[in-house]
Amino acid sequence: MAAKKKTKIVKNIIIDVDKCNGCRACEVICSSHHAAPKFSSNNPARARVRVIREPLSDIFVPVFAGEYAAAECAGRDKYIIDGKKYEECAFCRASCPSRDLFKEPDSDLPLKCDMCESDPTLEEPLCVTWCLADALTYEEREVEVEQEPKPEEVDEGLEALANRHGWDKVAAAVERMKKA
Ligand code: SF4
Ligand code: SF4
């Protein structure tokens, strides 16, 4: 009998930009949900979603906080969509040194959307619930995951690293990562 393939759940928020009216309710509820204690305050600068908002150009685009970037990109992107020009880096999700977006204002620590992880688990992320314009839709899908690497593949990978950097450096890196 064939072994059952491993799967994982991928969580998505589908953004319908045409429906977003720039109300920023998503920012308010996100920052409030992540306040300590929960719901004790709200400050959109602490939200894990920020709305690019230029009412005169009819531009309203929610952007969700993604990974931390330790350094700025060497290149920048500019978008023109339907004749509307967007700021440099407008759609980038990274917390990066080139801008204040997605940084905790007091500590400068990077912010990242955690899909409203809670105990007990919420039925859907709060920004989705609070978006009365239905611009945000939550979706979960099951995807197959790569099989675990075989032990000999791990050995080969480690050996290649050791040939390049030496066993001491590889061991030190593993120790560092275990503690992180
Ligand atoms: S709550 Fe919805 S409509 Fe309002 S800014 Fe956020 S995504 Fe746009
Ligand atoms: S899913 Fe939750 S954590 Fe992520 S932006 Fe929406 S409210 Fe914030």
PDB file of C-alpha atoms and ligand atoms in Angstrom:
ATOM      1  CA  MET A   1       0.000   0.000   0.000  1.00  0.00           C
ATOM      2  CA  ALA A   2       1.352   3.454  -0.945  1.00  0.00           C
ATOM      3  CA  ALA A   3       2.337   5.664   2.014  1.00  0.00           C
ATOM      4  CA  LYS A   4      -0.108   8.497   2.745  1.00  0.00           C
ATOM      5  CA  LYS A   5       1.347  11.807   1.583  1.00  0.00           C
ATOM      6  CA  LYS A   6       1.937  14.494   4.218  1.00  0.00           C
ATOM      7  CA  THR A   7      -0.166  17.615   3.969  1.00  0.00           C
ATOM      8  CA  LYS A   8      -0.330  21.017   5.594  1.00  0.00           C
ATOM      9  CA  ILE A   9      -2.918  23.800   5.737  1.00  0.00           C
ATOM     10  CA  VAL A  10      -2.066  27.008   3.881  1.00  0.00           C
ATOM     11  CA  LYS A  11      -3.946  30.082   5.100  1.00  0.00           C
ATOM     12  CA  ASN A  12      -4.739  32.842   2.621  1.00  0.00           C
ATOM     13  CA  ILE A  13      -6.384  36.216   2.761  1.00  0.00           C
ATOM     14  CA  ILE A  14      -7.671  37.091  -0.690  1.00  0.00           C
ATOM     15  CA  ILE A  15      -7.683  40.846  -1.246  1.00  0.00           C
ATOM     16  CA  ASP A  16     -10.208  42.344  -3.647  1.00  0.00           C
ATOM     17  CA  VAL A  17      -8.660  45.757  -4.148  1.00  0.00           C
ATOM     18  CA  ASP A  18     -11.673  46.999  -6.123  1.00  0.00           C
ATOM     19  CA  LYS A  19     -13.872  46.572  -3.030  1.00  0.00           C
ATOM     20  CA  CYS A  20     -11.525  48.269  -0.526  1.00  0.00           C
ATOM     21  CA  ASN A  21     -12.807  51.731   0.419  1.00  0.00           C
ATOM     22  CA  GLY A  22      -9.850  52.693   2.624  1.00  0.00           C
ATOM     23  CA  CYS A  23     -11.835  52.715   5.888  1.00  0.00           C
ATOM     24  CA  ARG A  24      -8.800  51.258   7.790  1.00  0.00           C
ATOM     25  CA  ALA A  25     -10.975  49.148  10.088  1.00  0.00           C
ATOM     26  CA  CYS A  26      -8.540  46.291   9.371  1.00  0.00           C
ATOM     27  CA  GLU A  27      -5.639  48.342  10.781  1.00  0.00           C
ATOM     28  CA  VAL A  28      -7.609  49.312  13.880  1.00  0.00           C
ATOM     29  CA  ILE A  29      -8.744  45.800  14.815  1.00  0.00           C
ATOM     30  CA  CYS A  30      -5.316  44.283  14.053  1.00  0.00           C
ATOM     31  CA  SER A  31      -3.445  46.696  16.319  1.00  0.00           C
ATOM     32  CA  SER A  32      -6.080  46.311  18.999  1.00  0.00           C
ATOM     33  CA  HIS A  33      -5.947  42.500  18.848  1.00  0.00           C
ATOM     34  CA  HIS A  34      -2.167  42.616  19.254  1.00  0.00           C
ATOM     35  CA  ALA A  35      -2.190  45.168  22.089  1.00  0.00           C
ATOM     36  CA  ALA A  36      -1.085  43.995  25.528  1.00  0.00           C
ATOM     37  CA  PRO A  37      -3.445  43.323  27.171  1.00  0.00           C
ATOM     38  CA  LYS A  38      -5.583  42.409  24.151  1.00  0.00           C
ATOM     39  CA  PHE A  39      -8.003  45.120  22.954  1.00  0.00           C
ATOM     40  CA  SER A  40      -6.679  47.606  25.556  1.00  0.00           C
ATOM     41  CA  SER A  41      -5.623  50.149  22.891  1.00  0.00           C
ATOM     42  CA  ASN A  42      -5.414  50.670  19.163  1.00  0.00           C
ATOM     43  CA  ASN A  43      -2.748  52.321  17.055  1.00  0.00           C
ATOM     44  CA  PRO A  44      -2.627  51.571  13.310  1.00  0.00           C
ATOM     45  CA  ALA A  45       1.158  52.089  13.402  1.00  0.00           C
ATOM     46  CA  ARG A  46       1.249  48.770  15.261  1.00  0.00           C
ATOM     47  CA  ALA A  47      -0.980  46.944  12.761  1.00  0.00           C
ATOM     48  CA  ARG A  48       0.218  44.019  10.677  1.00  0.00           C
ATOM     49  CA  VAL A  49      -1.795  45.305   7.759  1.00  0.00           C
ATOM     50  CA  ARG A  50      -1.445  48.811   6.327  1.00  0.00           C
ATOM     51  CA  VAL A  51      -3.694  50.412   3.754  1.00  0.00           C
ATOM     52  CA  ILE A  52      -2.044  52.378   0.948  1.00  0.00           C
ATOM     53  CA  ARG A  53      -4.519  55.223   0.850  1.00  0.00           C
ATOM     54  CA  GLU A  54      -4.648  58.056  -1.677  1.00  0.00           C
ATOM     55  CA  PRO A  55      -8.294  59.123  -1.917  1.00  0.00           C
ATOM     56  CA  LEU A  56      -7.698  61.751  -4.629  1.00  0.00           C
ATOM     57  CA  SER A  57      -6.283  59.069  -6.910  1.00  0.00           C
ATOM     58  CA  ASP A  58      -8.907  56.541  -5.763  1.00  0.00           C
ATOM     59  CA  ILE A  59      -6.148  54.285  -4.438  1.00  0.00           C
ATOM     60  CA  PHE A  60      -6.881  51.966  -1.510  1.00  0.00           C
ATOM     61  CA  VAL A  61      -4.726  48.835  -1.250  1.00  0.00           C
ATOM     62  CA  PRO A  62      -4.327  46.740   1.911  1.00  0.00           C
ATOM     63  CA  VAL A  63      -0.786  45.315   2.283  1.00  0.00           C
ATOM     64  CA  PHE A  64      -0.050  42.635   4.888  1.00  0.00           C
ATOM     65  CA  ALA A  65       3.203  42.540   6.871  1.00  0.00           C
ATOM     66  CA  GLY A  66       5.518  39.750   5.735  1.00  0.00           C
ATOM     67  CA  GLU A  67       9.073  38.728   6.495  1.00  0.00           C
ATOM     68  CA  TYR A  68      11.765  40.839   8.163  1.00  0.00           C
ATOM     69  CA  ALA A  69      14.526  42.010   5.818  1.00  0.00           C
ATOM     70  CA  ALA A  70      17.859  42.865   7.442  1.00  0.00           C
ATOM     71  CA  ALA A  71      19.013  44.983   4.490  1.00  0.00           C
ATOM     72  CA  GLU A  72      17.403  47.158   1.826  1.00  0.00           C
ATOM     73  CA  CYS A  73      16.929  45.687  -1.647  1.00  0.00           C
ATOM     74  CA  ALA A  74      19.417  46.846  -4.259  1.00  0.00           C
ATOM     75  CA  GLY A  75      16.561  47.523  -6.710  1.00  0.00           C
ATOM     76  CA  ARG A  76      13.137  49.094  -6.258  1.00  0.00           C
ATOM     77  CA  ASP A  77       9.839  48.486  -8.024  1.00  0.00           C
ATOM     78  CA  LYS A  78       7.309  51.047  -9.209  1.00  0.00           C
ATOM     79  CA  TYR A  79       3.897  50.009 -10.416  1.00  0.00           C
ATOM     80  CA  ILE A  80       1.429  51.736 -12.729  1.00  0.00           C
ATOM     81  CA  ILE A  81      -1.918  49.938 -12.746  1.00  0.00           C
ATOM     82  CA  ASP A  82      -4.880  51.252 -14.709  1.00  0.00           C
ATOM     83  CA  GLY A  83      -2.972  54.499 -15.156  1.00  0.00           C
ATOM     84  CA  LYS A  84      -2.509  54.956 -11.364  1.00  0.00           C
ATOM     85  CA  LYS A  85       1.051  55.339 -10.156  1.00  0.00           C
ATOM     86  CA  TYR A  86       2.020  53.716  -6.875  1.00  0.00           C
ATOM     87  CA  GLU A  87       4.859  54.735  -4.575  1.00  0.00           C
ATOM     88  CA  GLU A  88       8.188  52.924  -4.769  1.00  0.00           C
ATOM     89  CA  CYS A  89       8.017  49.741  -2.617  1.00  0.00           C
ATOM     90  CA  ALA A  90       4.246  50.291  -2.157  1.00  0.00           C
ATOM     91  CA  PHE A  91       3.320  46.614  -2.325  1.00  0.00           C
ATOM     92  CA  CYS A  92       6.355  45.260  -0.485  1.00  0.00           C
ATOM     93  CA  ARG A  93       5.445  43.276   2.632  1.00  0.00           C
ATOM     94  CA  ALA A  94       8.865  43.373   4.297  1.00  0.00           C
ATOM     95  CA  SER A  95       9.824  45.141   7.481  1.00  0.00           C
ATOM     96  CA  CYS A  96      13.042  46.681   6.147  1.00  0.00           C
ATOM     97  CA  PRO A  97      15.533  49.427   7.133  1.00  0.00           C
ATOM     98  CA  SER A  98      14.454  51.727   4.262  1.00  0.00           C
ATOM     99  CA  ARG A  99      11.092  52.679   5.774  1.00  0.00           C
ATOM    100  CA  ASP A 100       9.040  52.838   8.976  1.00  0.00           C
ATOM    101  CA  LEU A 101       6.330  50.465   7.808  1.00  0.00           C
ATOM    102  CA  PHE A 102       5.750  47.256   9.757  1.00  0.00           C
ATOM    103  CA  LYS A 103       7.877  48.228  12.742  1.00  0.00           C
ATOM    104  CA  GLU A 104       6.677  48.426  16.312  1.00  0.00           C
ATOM    105  CA  PRO A 105       6.860  52.210  16.864  1.00  0.00           C
ATOM    106  CA  ASP A 106       8.368  52.104  20.387  1.00  0.00           C
ATOM    107  CA  SER A 107      10.903  49.306  19.955  1.00  0.00           C
ATOM    108  CA  ASP A 108      11.438  49.282  16.157  1.00  0.00           C
ATOM    109  CA  LEU A 109      10.972  45.504  16.256  1.00  0.00           C
ATOM    110  CA  PRO A 110       9.609  44.031  13.013  1.00  0.00           C
ATOM    111  CA  LEU A 111       5.906  43.231  12.769  1.00  0.00           C
ATOM    112  CA  LYS A 112       4.535  40.278  10.830  1.00  0.00           C
ATOM    113  CA  CYS A 113       0.968  39.132  10.193  1.00  0.00           C
ATOM    114  CA  ASP A 114       0.379  35.967  12.235  1.00  0.00           C
ATOM    115  CA  MET A 115      -3.114  35.355  10.856  1.00  0.00           C
ATOM    116  CA  CYS A 116      -4.466  36.310  14.289  1.00  0.00           C
ATOM    117  CA  GLU A 117      -3.063  33.265  16.050  1.00  0.00           C
ATOM    118  CA  SER A 118      -5.148  32.850  19.194  1.00  0.00           C
ATOM    119  CA  ASP A 119      -6.103  30.318  21.781  1.00  0.00           C
ATOM    120  CA  PRO A 120      -8.844  29.265  21.140  1.00  0.00           C
ATOM    121  CA  THR A 121      -8.358  29.559  17.379  1.00  0.00           C
ATOM    122  CA  LEU A 122     -10.534  32.146  15.662  1.00  0.00           C
ATOM    123  CA  GLU A 123     -12.868  31.105  12.868  1.00  0.00           C
ATOM    124  CA  GLU A 124     -11.215  33.670  10.603  1.00  0.00           C
ATOM    125  CA  PRO A 125      -8.692  36.529  11.023  1.00  0.00           C
ATOM    126  CA  LEU A 126     -10.181  39.619  12.619  1.00  0.00           C
ATOM    127  CA  CYS A 127      -9.328  41.979   9.748  1.00  0.00           C
ATOM    128  CA  VAL A 128     -11.473  39.769   7.518  1.00  0.00           C
ATOM    129  CA  THR A 129     -14.386  39.857   9.989  1.00  0.00           C
ATOM    130  CA  TRP A 130     -14.149  43.622  10.386  1.00  0.00           C
ATOM    131  CA  CYS A 131     -13.933  44.416   6.680  1.00  0.00           C
ATOM    132  CA  LEU A 132     -17.550  45.350   6.048  1.00  0.00           C
ATOM    133  CA  ALA A 133     -16.779  46.056   2.382  1.00  0.00           C
ATOM    134  CA  ASP A 134     -15.991  42.338   1.864  1.00  0.00           C
ATOM    135  CA  ALA A 135     -12.628  43.251   0.379  1.00  0.00           C
ATOM    136  CA  LEU A 136     -10.929  40.507   2.420  1.00  0.00           C
ATOM    137  CA  THR A 137     -11.841  36.831   2.215  1.00  0.00           C
ATOM    138  CA  TYR A 138     -10.263  34.064   4.259  1.00  0.00           C
ATOM    139  CA  GLU A 139      -9.429  30.758   2.643  1.00  0.00           C
ATOM    140  CA  GLU A 140      -7.702  27.599   3.859  1.00  0.00           C
ATOM    141  CA  ARG A 141      -6.396  24.917   1.550  1.00  0.00           C
ATOM    142  CA  GLU A 142      -4.588  21.673   2.106  1.00  0.00           C
ATOM    143  CA  VAL A 143      -1.369  21.156   0.158  1.00  0.00           C
ATOM    144  CA  GLU A 144       1.028  18.261  -0.038  1.00  0.00           C
ATOM    145  CA  VAL A 145       4.390  18.874   1.607  1.00  0.00           C
ATOM    146  CA  GLU A 146       7.819  17.684   0.538  1.00  0.00           C
ATOM    147  CA  GLN A 147       8.799  14.406   2.136  1.00  0.00           C
ATOM    148  CA  GLU A 148      11.362  14.647   4.942  1.00  0.00           C
ATOM    149  CA  PRO A 149      14.907  14.403   3.504  1.00  0.00           C
ATOM    150  CA  LYS A 150      16.487  10.974   3.888  1.00  0.00           C
ATOM    151  CA  PRO A 151      19.305  10.807   6.516  1.00  0.00           C
ATOM    152  CA  GLU A 152      21.949  10.256   3.818  1.00  0.00           C
ATOM    153  CA  GLU A 153      20.799  13.433   2.040  1.00  0.00           C
ATOM    154  CA  VAL A 154      21.297  15.389   5.283  1.00  0.00           C
ATOM    155  CA  ASP A 155      24.775  13.835   5.650  1.00  0.00           C
ATOM    156  CA  GLU A 156      25.692  14.853   2.119  1.00  0.00           C
ATOM    157  CA  GLY A 157      24.445  18.411   2.683  1.00  0.00           C
ATOM    158  CA  LEU A 158      26.418  18.766   5.906  1.00  0.00           C
ATOM    159  CA  GLU A 159      29.544  17.348   4.305  1.00  0.00           C
ATOM    160  CA  ALA A 160      29.296  19.844   1.447  1.00  0.00           C
ATOM    161  CA  LEU A 161      29.001  22.693   3.968  1.00  0.00           C
ATOM    162  CA  ALA A 162      31.918  21.351   6.007  1.00  0.00           C
ATOM    163  CA  ASN A 163      34.103  21.072   2.893  1.00  0.00           C
ATOM    164  CA  ARG A 164      33.444  24.710   2.238  1.00  0.00           C
ATOM    165  CA  HIS A 165      33.504  26.202   5.745  1.00  0.00           C
ATOM    166  CA  GLY A 166      35.066  23.553   7.991  1.00  0.00           C
ATOM    167  CA  TRP A 167      33.337  21.366  10.598  1.00  0.00           C
ATOM    168  CA  ASP A 168      33.948  23.837  13.449  1.00  0.00           C
ATOM    169  CA  LYS A 169      32.016  26.608  11.734  1.00  0.00           C
ATOM    170  CA  VAL A 170      29.168  24.271  10.766  1.00  0.00           C
ATOM    171  CA  ALA A 171      28.913  22.986  14.365  1.00  0.00           C
ATOM    172  CA  ALA A 172      28.978  26.544  15.742  1.00  0.00           C
ATOM    173  CA  ALA A 173      26.212  27.583  13.323  1.00  0.00           C
ATOM    174  CA  VAL A 174      24.049  24.610  14.363  1.00  0.00           C
ATOM    175  CA  GLU A 175      24.524  25.508  18.057  1.00  0.00           C
ATOM    176  CA  ARG A 176      23.590  29.137  17.334  1.00  0.00           C
ATOM    177  CA  MET A 177      20.456  28.119  15.439  1.00  0.00           C
ATOM    178  CA  LYS A 178      19.366  25.717  18.197  1.00  0.00           C
ATOM    179  CA  LYS A 179      19.520  28.554  20.715  1.00  0.00           C
ATOM    180  CA  ALA A 180      17.694  31.085  18.466  1.00  0.00           C
TER     181      ALA A 180
HETATM  182  S1  SF4 B   1     -11.335  47.097   6.405  1.00  0.00           S
HETATM  183 FE1  SF4 B   1     -11.601  46.413   4.268  1.00  0.00          FE
HETATM  184  S2  SF4 B   1     -12.389  48.193   3.175  1.00  0.00           S
HETATM  185 FE2  SF4 B   1     -11.543  48.931   5.093  1.00  0.00          FE
HETATM  186  S3  SF4 B   1      -9.418  49.474   4.579  1.00  0.00           S
HETATM  187 FE3  SF4 B   1      -9.351  47.397   5.349  1.00  0.00          FE
HETATM  188  S4  SF4 B   1      -9.520  46.121   3.497  1.00  0.00           S
HETATM  189 FE4  SF4 B   1     -10.151  48.174   2.911  1.00  0.00          FE
HETATM  190  S1  SF4 B   2      -4.754  38.430   9.840  1.00  0.00           S
HETATM  191 FE1  SF4 B   2      -4.753  39.201  11.954  1.00  0.00          FE
HETATM  192  S2  SF4 B   2      -2.580  39.613  12.324  1.00  0.00           S
HETATM  193 FE2  SF4 B   2      -2.831  39.497  10.110  1.00  0.00          FE
HETATM  194  S3  SF4 B   2      -3.233  41.589   9.457  1.00  0.00           S
HETATM  195 FE3  SF4 B   2      -5.235  40.616   9.736  1.00  0.00          FE
HETATM  196  S4  SF4 B   2      -5.791  41.181  11.854  1.00  0.00           S
HETATM  197 FE4  SF4 B   2      -3.588  41.513  11.634  1.00  0.00          FE
END
